Short mmCIF file of N, CA and C in Angstrom, two decimals:
data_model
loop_
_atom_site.label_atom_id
_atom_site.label_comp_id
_atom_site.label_asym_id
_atom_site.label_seq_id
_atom_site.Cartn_x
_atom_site.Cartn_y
_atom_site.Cartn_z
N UNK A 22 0.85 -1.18 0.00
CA UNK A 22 0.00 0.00 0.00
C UNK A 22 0.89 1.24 0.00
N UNK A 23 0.19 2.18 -0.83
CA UNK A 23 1.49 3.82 -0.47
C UNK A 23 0.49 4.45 0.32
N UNK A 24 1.11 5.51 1.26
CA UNK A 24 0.89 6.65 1.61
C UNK A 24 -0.41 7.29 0.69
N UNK A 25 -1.41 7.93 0.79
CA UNK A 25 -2.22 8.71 0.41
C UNK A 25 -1.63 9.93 0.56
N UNK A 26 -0.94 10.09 2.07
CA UNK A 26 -0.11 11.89 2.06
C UNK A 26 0.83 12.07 1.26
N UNK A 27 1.87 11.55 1.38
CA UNK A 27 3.04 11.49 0.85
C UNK A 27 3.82 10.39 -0.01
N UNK A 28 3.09 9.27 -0.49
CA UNK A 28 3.14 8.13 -1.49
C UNK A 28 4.04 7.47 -1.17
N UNK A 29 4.34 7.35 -0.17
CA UNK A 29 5.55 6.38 0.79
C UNK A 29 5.41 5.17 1.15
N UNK A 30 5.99 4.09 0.67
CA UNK A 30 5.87 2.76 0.86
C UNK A 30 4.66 2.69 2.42
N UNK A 31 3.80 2.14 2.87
CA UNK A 31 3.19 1.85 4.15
C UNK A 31 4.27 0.75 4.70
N UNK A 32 4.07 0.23 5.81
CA UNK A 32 4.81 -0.74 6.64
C UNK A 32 3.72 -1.31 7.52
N UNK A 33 3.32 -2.55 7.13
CA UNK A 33 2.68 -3.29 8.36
C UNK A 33 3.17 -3.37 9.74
N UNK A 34 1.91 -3.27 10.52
CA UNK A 34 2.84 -3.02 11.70
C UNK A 34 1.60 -3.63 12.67
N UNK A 35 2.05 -4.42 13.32
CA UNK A 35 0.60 -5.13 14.62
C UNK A 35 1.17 -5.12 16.20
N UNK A 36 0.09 -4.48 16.64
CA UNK A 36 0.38 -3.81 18.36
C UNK A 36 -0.94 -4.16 18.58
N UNK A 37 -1.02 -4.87 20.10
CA UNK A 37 -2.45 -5.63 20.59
C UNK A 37 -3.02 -6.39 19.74
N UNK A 38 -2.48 -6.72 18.82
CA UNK A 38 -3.62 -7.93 17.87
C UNK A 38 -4.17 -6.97 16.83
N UNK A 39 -4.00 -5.57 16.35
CA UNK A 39 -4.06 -5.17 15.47
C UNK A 39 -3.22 -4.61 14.68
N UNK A 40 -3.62 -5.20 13.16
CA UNK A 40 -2.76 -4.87 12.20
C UNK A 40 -3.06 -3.19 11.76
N UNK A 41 -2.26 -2.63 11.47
CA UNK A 41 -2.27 -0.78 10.80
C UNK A 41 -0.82 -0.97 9.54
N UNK A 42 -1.45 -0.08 8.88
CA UNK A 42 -0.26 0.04 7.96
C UNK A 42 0.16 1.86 8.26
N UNK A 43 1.47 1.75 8.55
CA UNK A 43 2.26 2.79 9.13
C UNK A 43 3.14 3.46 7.86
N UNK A 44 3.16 4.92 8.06
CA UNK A 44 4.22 5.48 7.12
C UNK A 44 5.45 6.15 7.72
N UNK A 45 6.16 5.20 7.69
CA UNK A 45 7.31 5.09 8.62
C UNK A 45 8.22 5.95 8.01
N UNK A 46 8.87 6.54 8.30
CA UNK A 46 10.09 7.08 8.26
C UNK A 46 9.92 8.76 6.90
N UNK A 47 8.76 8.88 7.51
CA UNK A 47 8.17 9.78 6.15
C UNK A 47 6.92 10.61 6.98
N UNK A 48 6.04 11.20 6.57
CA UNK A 48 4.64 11.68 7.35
C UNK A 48 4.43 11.48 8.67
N UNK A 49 4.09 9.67 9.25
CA UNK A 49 3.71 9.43 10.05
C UNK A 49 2.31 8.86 10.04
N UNK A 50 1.66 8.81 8.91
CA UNK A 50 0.35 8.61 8.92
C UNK A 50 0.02 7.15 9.16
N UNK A 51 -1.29 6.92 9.77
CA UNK A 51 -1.72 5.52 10.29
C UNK A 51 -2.74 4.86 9.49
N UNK A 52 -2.92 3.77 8.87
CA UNK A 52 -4.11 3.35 8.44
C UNK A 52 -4.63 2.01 8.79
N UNK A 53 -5.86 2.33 8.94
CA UNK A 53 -6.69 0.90 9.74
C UNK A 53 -7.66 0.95 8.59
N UNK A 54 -7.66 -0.34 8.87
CA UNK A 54 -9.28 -1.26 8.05
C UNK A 54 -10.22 -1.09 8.58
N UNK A 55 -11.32 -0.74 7.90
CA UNK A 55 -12.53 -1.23 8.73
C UNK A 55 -12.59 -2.13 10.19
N UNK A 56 -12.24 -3.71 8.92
CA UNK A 56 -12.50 -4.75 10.37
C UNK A 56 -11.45 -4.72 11.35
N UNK A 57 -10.69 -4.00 11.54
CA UNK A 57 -9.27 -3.81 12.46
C UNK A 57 -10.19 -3.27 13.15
N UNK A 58 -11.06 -2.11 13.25
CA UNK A 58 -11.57 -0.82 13.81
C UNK A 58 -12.56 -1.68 14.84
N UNK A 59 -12.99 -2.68 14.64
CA UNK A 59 -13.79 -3.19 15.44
C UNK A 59 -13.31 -3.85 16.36
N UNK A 60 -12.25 -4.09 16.17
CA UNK A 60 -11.54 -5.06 17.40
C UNK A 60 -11.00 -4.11 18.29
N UNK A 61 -11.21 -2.56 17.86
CA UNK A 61 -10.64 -1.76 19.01
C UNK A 61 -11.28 -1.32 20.01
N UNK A 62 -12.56 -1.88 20.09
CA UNK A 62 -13.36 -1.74 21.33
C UNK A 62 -13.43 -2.09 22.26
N UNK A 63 -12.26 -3.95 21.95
CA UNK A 63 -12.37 -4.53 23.03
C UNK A 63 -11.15 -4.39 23.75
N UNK A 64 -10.75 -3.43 23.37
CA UNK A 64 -8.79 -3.55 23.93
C UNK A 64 -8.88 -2.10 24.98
N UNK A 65 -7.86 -2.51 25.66
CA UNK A 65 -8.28 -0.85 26.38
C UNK A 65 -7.61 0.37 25.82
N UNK A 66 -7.77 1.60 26.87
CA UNK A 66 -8.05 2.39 25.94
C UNK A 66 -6.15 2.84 26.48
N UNK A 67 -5.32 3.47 25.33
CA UNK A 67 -4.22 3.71 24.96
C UNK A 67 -3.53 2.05 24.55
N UNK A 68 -4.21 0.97 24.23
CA UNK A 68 -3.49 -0.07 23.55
C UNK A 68 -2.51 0.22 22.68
N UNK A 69 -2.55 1.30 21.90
CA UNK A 69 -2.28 1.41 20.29
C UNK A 69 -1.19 2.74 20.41
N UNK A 70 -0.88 3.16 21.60
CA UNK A 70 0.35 4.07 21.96
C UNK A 70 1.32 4.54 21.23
N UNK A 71 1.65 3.24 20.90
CA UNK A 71 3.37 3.16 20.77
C UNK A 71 3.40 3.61 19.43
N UNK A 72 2.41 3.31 18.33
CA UNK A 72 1.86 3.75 16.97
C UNK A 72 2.59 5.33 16.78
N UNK A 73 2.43 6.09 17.62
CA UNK A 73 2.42 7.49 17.55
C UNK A 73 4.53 7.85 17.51
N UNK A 74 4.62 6.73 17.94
CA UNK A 74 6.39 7.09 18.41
C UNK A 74 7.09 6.28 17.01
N UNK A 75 7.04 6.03 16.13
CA UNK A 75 7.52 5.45 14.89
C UNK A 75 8.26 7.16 14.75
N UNK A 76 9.53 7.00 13.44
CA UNK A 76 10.26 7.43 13.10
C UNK A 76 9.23 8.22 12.13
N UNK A 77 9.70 9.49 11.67
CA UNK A 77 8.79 10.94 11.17
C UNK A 77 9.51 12.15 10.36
N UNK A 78 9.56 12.37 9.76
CA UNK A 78 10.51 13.11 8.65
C UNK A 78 9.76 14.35 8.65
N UNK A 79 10.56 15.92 9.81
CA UNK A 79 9.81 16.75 9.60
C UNK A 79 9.58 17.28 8.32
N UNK A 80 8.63 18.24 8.47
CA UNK A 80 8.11 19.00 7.00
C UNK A 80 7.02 18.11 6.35
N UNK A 81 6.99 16.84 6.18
CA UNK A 81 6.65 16.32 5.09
C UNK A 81 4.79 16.28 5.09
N UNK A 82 4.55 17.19 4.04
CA UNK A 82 2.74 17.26 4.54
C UNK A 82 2.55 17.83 2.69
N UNK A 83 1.93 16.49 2.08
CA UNK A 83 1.74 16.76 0.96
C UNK A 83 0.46 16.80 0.41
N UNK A 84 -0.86 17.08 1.73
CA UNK A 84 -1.87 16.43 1.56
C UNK A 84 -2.83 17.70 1.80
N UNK A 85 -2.13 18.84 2.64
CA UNK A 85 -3.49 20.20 2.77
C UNK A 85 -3.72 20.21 2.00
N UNK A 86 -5.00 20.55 1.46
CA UNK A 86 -6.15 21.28 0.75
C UNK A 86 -6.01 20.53 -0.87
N UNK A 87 -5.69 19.08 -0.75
CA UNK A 87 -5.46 18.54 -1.96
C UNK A 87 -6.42 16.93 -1.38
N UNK A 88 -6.59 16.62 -2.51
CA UNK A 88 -7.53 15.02 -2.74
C UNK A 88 -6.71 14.21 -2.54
N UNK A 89 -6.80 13.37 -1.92
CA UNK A 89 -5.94 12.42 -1.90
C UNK A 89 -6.70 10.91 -1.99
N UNK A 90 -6.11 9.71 -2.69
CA UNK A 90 -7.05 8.15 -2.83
C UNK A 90 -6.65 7.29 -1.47
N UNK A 91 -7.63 6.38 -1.38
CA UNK A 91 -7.65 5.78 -0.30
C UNK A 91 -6.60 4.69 -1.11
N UNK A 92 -5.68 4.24 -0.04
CA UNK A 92 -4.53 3.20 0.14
C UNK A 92 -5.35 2.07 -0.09
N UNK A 93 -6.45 1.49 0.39
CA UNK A 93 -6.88 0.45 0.31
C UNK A 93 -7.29 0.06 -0.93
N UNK A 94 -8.43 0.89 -1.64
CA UNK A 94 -9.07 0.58 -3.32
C UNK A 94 -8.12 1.69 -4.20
N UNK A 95 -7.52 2.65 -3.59
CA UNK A 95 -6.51 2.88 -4.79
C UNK A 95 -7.19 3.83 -5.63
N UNK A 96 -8.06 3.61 -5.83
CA UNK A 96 -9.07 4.55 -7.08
C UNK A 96 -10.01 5.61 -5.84
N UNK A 97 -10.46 5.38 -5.07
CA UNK A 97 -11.54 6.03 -4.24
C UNK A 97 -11.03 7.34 -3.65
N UNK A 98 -11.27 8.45 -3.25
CA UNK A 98 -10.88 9.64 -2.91
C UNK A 98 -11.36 9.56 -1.21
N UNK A 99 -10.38 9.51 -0.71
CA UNK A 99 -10.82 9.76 0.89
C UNK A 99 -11.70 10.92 1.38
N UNK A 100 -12.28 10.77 1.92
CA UNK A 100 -13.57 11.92 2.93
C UNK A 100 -12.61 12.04 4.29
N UNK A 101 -12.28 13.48 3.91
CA UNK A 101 -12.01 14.29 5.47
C UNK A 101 -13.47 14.41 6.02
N UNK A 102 -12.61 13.84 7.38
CA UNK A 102 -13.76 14.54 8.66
C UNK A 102 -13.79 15.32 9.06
N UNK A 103 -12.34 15.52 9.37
CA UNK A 103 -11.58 16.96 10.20
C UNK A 103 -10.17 17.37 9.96
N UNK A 104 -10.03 18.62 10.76
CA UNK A 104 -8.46 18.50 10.11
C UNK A 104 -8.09 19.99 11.62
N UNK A 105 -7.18 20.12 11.82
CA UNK A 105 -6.85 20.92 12.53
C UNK A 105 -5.48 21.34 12.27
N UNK A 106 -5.24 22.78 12.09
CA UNK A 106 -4.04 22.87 11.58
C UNK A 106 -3.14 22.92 13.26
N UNK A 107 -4.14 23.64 13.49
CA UNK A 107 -3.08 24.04 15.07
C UNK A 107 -2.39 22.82 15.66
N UNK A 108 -2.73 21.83 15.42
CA UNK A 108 -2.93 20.72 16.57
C UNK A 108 -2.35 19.55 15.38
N UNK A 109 -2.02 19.91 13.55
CA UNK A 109 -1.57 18.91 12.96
C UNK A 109 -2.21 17.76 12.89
N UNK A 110 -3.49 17.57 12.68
CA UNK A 110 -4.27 16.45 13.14
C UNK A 110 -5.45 16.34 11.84
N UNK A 111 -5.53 15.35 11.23
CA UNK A 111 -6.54 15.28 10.15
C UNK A 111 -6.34 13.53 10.31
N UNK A 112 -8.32 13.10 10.13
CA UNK A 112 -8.87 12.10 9.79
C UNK A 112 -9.98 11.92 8.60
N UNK A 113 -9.67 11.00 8.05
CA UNK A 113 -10.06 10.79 6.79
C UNK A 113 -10.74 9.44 6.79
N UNK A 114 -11.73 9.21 6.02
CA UNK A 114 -12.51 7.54 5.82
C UNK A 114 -12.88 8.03 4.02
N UNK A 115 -12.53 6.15 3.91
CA UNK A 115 -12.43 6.02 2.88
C UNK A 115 -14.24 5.53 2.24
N UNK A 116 -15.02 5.79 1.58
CA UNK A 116 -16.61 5.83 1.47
C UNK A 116 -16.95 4.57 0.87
N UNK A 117 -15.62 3.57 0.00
CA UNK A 117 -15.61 2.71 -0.37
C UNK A 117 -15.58 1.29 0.37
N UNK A 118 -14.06 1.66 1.09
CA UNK A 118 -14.05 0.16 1.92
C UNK A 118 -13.78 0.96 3.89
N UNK A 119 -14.32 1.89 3.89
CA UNK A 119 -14.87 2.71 5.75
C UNK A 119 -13.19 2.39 5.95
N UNK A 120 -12.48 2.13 5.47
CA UNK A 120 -11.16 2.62 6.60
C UNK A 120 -10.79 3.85 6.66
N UNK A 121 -9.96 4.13 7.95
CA UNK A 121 -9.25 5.07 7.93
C UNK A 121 -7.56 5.25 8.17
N UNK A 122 -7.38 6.88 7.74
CA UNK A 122 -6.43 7.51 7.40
C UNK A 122 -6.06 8.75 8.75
N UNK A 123 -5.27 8.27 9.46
CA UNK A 123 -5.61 8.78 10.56
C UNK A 123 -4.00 10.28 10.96
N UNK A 124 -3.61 11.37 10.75
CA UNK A 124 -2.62 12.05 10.58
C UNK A 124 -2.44 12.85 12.31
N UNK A 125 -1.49 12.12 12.77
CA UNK A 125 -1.95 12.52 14.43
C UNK A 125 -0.27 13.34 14.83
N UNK A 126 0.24 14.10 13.89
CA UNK A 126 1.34 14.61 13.77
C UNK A 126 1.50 15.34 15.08
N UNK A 127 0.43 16.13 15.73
CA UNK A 127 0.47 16.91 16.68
C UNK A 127 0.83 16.26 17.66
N UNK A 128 -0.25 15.35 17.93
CA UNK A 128 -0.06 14.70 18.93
C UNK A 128 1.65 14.00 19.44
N UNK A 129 1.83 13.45 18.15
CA UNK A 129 3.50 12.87 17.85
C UNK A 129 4.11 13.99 18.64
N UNK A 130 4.13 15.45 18.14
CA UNK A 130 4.93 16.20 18.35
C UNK A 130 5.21 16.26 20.19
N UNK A 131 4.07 16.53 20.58
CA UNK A 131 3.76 16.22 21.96
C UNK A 131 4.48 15.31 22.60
N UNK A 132 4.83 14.18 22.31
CA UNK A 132 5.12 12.99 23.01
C UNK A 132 6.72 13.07 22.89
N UNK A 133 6.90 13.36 21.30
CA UNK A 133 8.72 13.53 21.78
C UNK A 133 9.12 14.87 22.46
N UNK A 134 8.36 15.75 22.85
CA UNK A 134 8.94 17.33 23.14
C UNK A 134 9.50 16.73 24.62
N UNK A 135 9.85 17.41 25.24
CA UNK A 135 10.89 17.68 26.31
C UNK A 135 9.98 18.65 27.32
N UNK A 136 9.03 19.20 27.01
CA UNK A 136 8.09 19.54 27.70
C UNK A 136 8.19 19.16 29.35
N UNK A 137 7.83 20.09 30.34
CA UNK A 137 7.32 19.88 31.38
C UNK A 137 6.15 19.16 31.75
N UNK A 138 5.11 19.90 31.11
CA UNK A 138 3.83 19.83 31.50
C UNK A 138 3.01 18.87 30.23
N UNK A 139 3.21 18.00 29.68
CA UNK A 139 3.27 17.15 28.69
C UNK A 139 2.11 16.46 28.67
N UNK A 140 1.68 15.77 29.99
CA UNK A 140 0.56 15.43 30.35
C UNK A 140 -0.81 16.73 30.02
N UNK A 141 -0.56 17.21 30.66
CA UNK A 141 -1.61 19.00 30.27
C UNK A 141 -1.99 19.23 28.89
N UNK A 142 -0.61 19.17 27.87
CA UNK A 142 -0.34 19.39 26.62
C UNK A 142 -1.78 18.00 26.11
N UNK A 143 -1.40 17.16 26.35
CA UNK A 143 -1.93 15.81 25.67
C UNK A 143 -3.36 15.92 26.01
N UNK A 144 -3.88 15.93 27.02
CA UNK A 144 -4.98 16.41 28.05
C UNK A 144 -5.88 17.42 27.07
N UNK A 145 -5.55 18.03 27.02
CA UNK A 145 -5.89 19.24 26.12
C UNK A 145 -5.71 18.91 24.55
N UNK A 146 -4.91 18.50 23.74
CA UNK A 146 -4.90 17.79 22.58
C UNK A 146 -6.10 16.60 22.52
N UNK A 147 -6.46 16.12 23.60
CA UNK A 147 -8.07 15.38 23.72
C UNK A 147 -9.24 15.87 23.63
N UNK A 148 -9.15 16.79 24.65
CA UNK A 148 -10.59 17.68 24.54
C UNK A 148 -10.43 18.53 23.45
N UNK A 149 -10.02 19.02 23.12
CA UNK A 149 -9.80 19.80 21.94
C UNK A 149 -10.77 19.03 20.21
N UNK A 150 -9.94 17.70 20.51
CA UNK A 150 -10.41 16.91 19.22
C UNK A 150 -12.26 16.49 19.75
N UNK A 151 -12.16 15.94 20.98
CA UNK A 151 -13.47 15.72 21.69
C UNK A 151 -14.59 16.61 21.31
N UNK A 152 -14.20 18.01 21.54
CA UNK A 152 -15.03 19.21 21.81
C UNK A 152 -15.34 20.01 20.56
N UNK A 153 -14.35 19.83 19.75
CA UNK A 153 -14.45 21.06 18.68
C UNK A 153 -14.17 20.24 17.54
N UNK A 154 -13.73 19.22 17.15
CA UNK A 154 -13.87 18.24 15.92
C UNK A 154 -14.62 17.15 15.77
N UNK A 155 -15.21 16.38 16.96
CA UNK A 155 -15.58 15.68 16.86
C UNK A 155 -17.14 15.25 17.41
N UNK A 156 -17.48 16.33 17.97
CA UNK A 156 -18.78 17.09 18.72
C UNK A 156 -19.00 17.71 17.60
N UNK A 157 -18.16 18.13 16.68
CA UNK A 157 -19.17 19.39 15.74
C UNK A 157 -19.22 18.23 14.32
N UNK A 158 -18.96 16.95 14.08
CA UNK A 158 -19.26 16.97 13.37
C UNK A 158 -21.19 16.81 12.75
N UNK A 159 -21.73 16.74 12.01
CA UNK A 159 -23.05 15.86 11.56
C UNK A 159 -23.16 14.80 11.84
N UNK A 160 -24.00 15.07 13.47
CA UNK A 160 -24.34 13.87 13.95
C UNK A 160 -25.76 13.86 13.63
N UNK A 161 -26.36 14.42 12.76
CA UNK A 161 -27.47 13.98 12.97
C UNK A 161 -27.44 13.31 11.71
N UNK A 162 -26.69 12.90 11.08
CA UNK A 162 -26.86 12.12 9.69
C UNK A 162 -26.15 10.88 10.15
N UNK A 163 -26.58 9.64 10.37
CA UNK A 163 -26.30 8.31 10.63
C UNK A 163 -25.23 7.85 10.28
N UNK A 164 -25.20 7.91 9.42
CA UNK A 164 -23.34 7.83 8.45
C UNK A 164 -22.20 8.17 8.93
N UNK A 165 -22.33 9.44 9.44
CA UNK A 165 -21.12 10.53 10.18
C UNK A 165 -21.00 10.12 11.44
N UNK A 166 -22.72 10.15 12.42
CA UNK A 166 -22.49 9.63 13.69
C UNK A 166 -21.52 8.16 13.92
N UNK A 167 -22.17 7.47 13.08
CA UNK A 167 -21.57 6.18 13.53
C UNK A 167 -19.93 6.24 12.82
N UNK A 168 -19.40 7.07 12.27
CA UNK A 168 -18.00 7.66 11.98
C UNK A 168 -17.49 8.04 12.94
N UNK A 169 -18.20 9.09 13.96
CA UNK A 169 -17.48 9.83 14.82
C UNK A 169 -17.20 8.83 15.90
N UNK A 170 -18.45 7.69 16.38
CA UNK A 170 -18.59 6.76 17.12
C UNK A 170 -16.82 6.21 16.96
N UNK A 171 -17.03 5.83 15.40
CA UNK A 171 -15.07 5.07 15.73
C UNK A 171 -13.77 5.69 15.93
N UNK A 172 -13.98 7.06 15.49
CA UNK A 172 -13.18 7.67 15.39
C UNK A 172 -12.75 8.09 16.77
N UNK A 173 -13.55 8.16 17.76
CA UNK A 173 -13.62 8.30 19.09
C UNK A 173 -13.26 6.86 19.33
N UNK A 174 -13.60 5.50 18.93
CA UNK A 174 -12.96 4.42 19.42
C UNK A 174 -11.21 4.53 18.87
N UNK A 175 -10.78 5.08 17.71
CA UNK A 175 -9.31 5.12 17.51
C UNK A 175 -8.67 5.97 18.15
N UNK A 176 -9.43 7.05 18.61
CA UNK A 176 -8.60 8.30 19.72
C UNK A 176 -8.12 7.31 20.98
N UNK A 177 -8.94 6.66 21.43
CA UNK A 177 -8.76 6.01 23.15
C UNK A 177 -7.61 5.06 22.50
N UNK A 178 -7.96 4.34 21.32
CA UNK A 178 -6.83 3.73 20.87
C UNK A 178 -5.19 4.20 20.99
N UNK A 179 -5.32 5.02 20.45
CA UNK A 179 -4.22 5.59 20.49
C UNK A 179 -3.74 6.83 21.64
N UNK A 180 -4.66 7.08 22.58
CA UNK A 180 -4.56 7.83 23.39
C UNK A 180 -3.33 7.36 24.33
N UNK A 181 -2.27 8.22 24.66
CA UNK A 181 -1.03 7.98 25.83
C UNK A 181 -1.77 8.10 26.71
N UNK A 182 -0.92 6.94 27.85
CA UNK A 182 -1.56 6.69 29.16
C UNK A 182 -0.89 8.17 30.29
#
């Protein structure tokens, strides 16, 4: 599979019993399957941690305000959900085969800084996505809700303890 951001080889990669294809040493971007997404309900919540600490090539963001195809069918154009510049953070589902494309750069940034207050930082990088990306999206259209539903199951996923 390549990269959708940056067309960079993916790298399989399995933490808790789920498989993601990782863009290692390039972007950083994460991608899950559908049926991966379901098995993340039963795992607790920051299982998928370590995902965020893979190797990351600053600068590399080839994907603002441009289309990009889903990794999985190749032909299909991914659906942003959200995107936050402040915070480096954009999720994407694919309308064809529901995976996602998950760009959690901010967060990354967070975890290697040297920071004091790091915990606070991260804390706030939650509610933030909670409150203002993921609360505002169209929940009243069934489609989106039950989007935001997983997308909120891949945050705890990947949420640091």
């Amino acid at each position: 599979m390549r990269c959708p951001a940056c067309d960079n080889e993916l790298t399989e990669y399995k933490v808790s019993g789920i498989k993601v294809e990782i863009c290692r040493g390039s972007c950083g971007g994460i991608w899950l399957n559908h049926s991966q997404i379901k098995n993340l309900k039963h795992l607790k919540p920051g299982a998928g941690r370590e995902l965020l600490l893979f190797d990351k090539t600053d600068g590399v963001k080839t994907y603002r305000n441009s289309e990009h195809p889903c990794p999985n069918c190749e032909t299909t154009l991914l659906y942003r959900h959200f995107f936050s510049r402040k915070y480096d953070t954009e999720v994407n589902q694919c309308s064809k085969c529901s995976g996602f494309w998950i760009d959690l750069g901010g967060l990354t940034e967070i975890l290697i800084s040297r920071k004091k207050n790091k915990r606070d930082l991260i804390e706030n990088y939650f509610t933030v996505i909670r409150n203002e990306k993921i609360s505002r999206m169209n929940l009243a259209n069934q489609d989106i809700a039950e989007a935001a539903e997983l997308i909120t199951v891949i945050f705890n996923f990947l949420r640091p303890s």
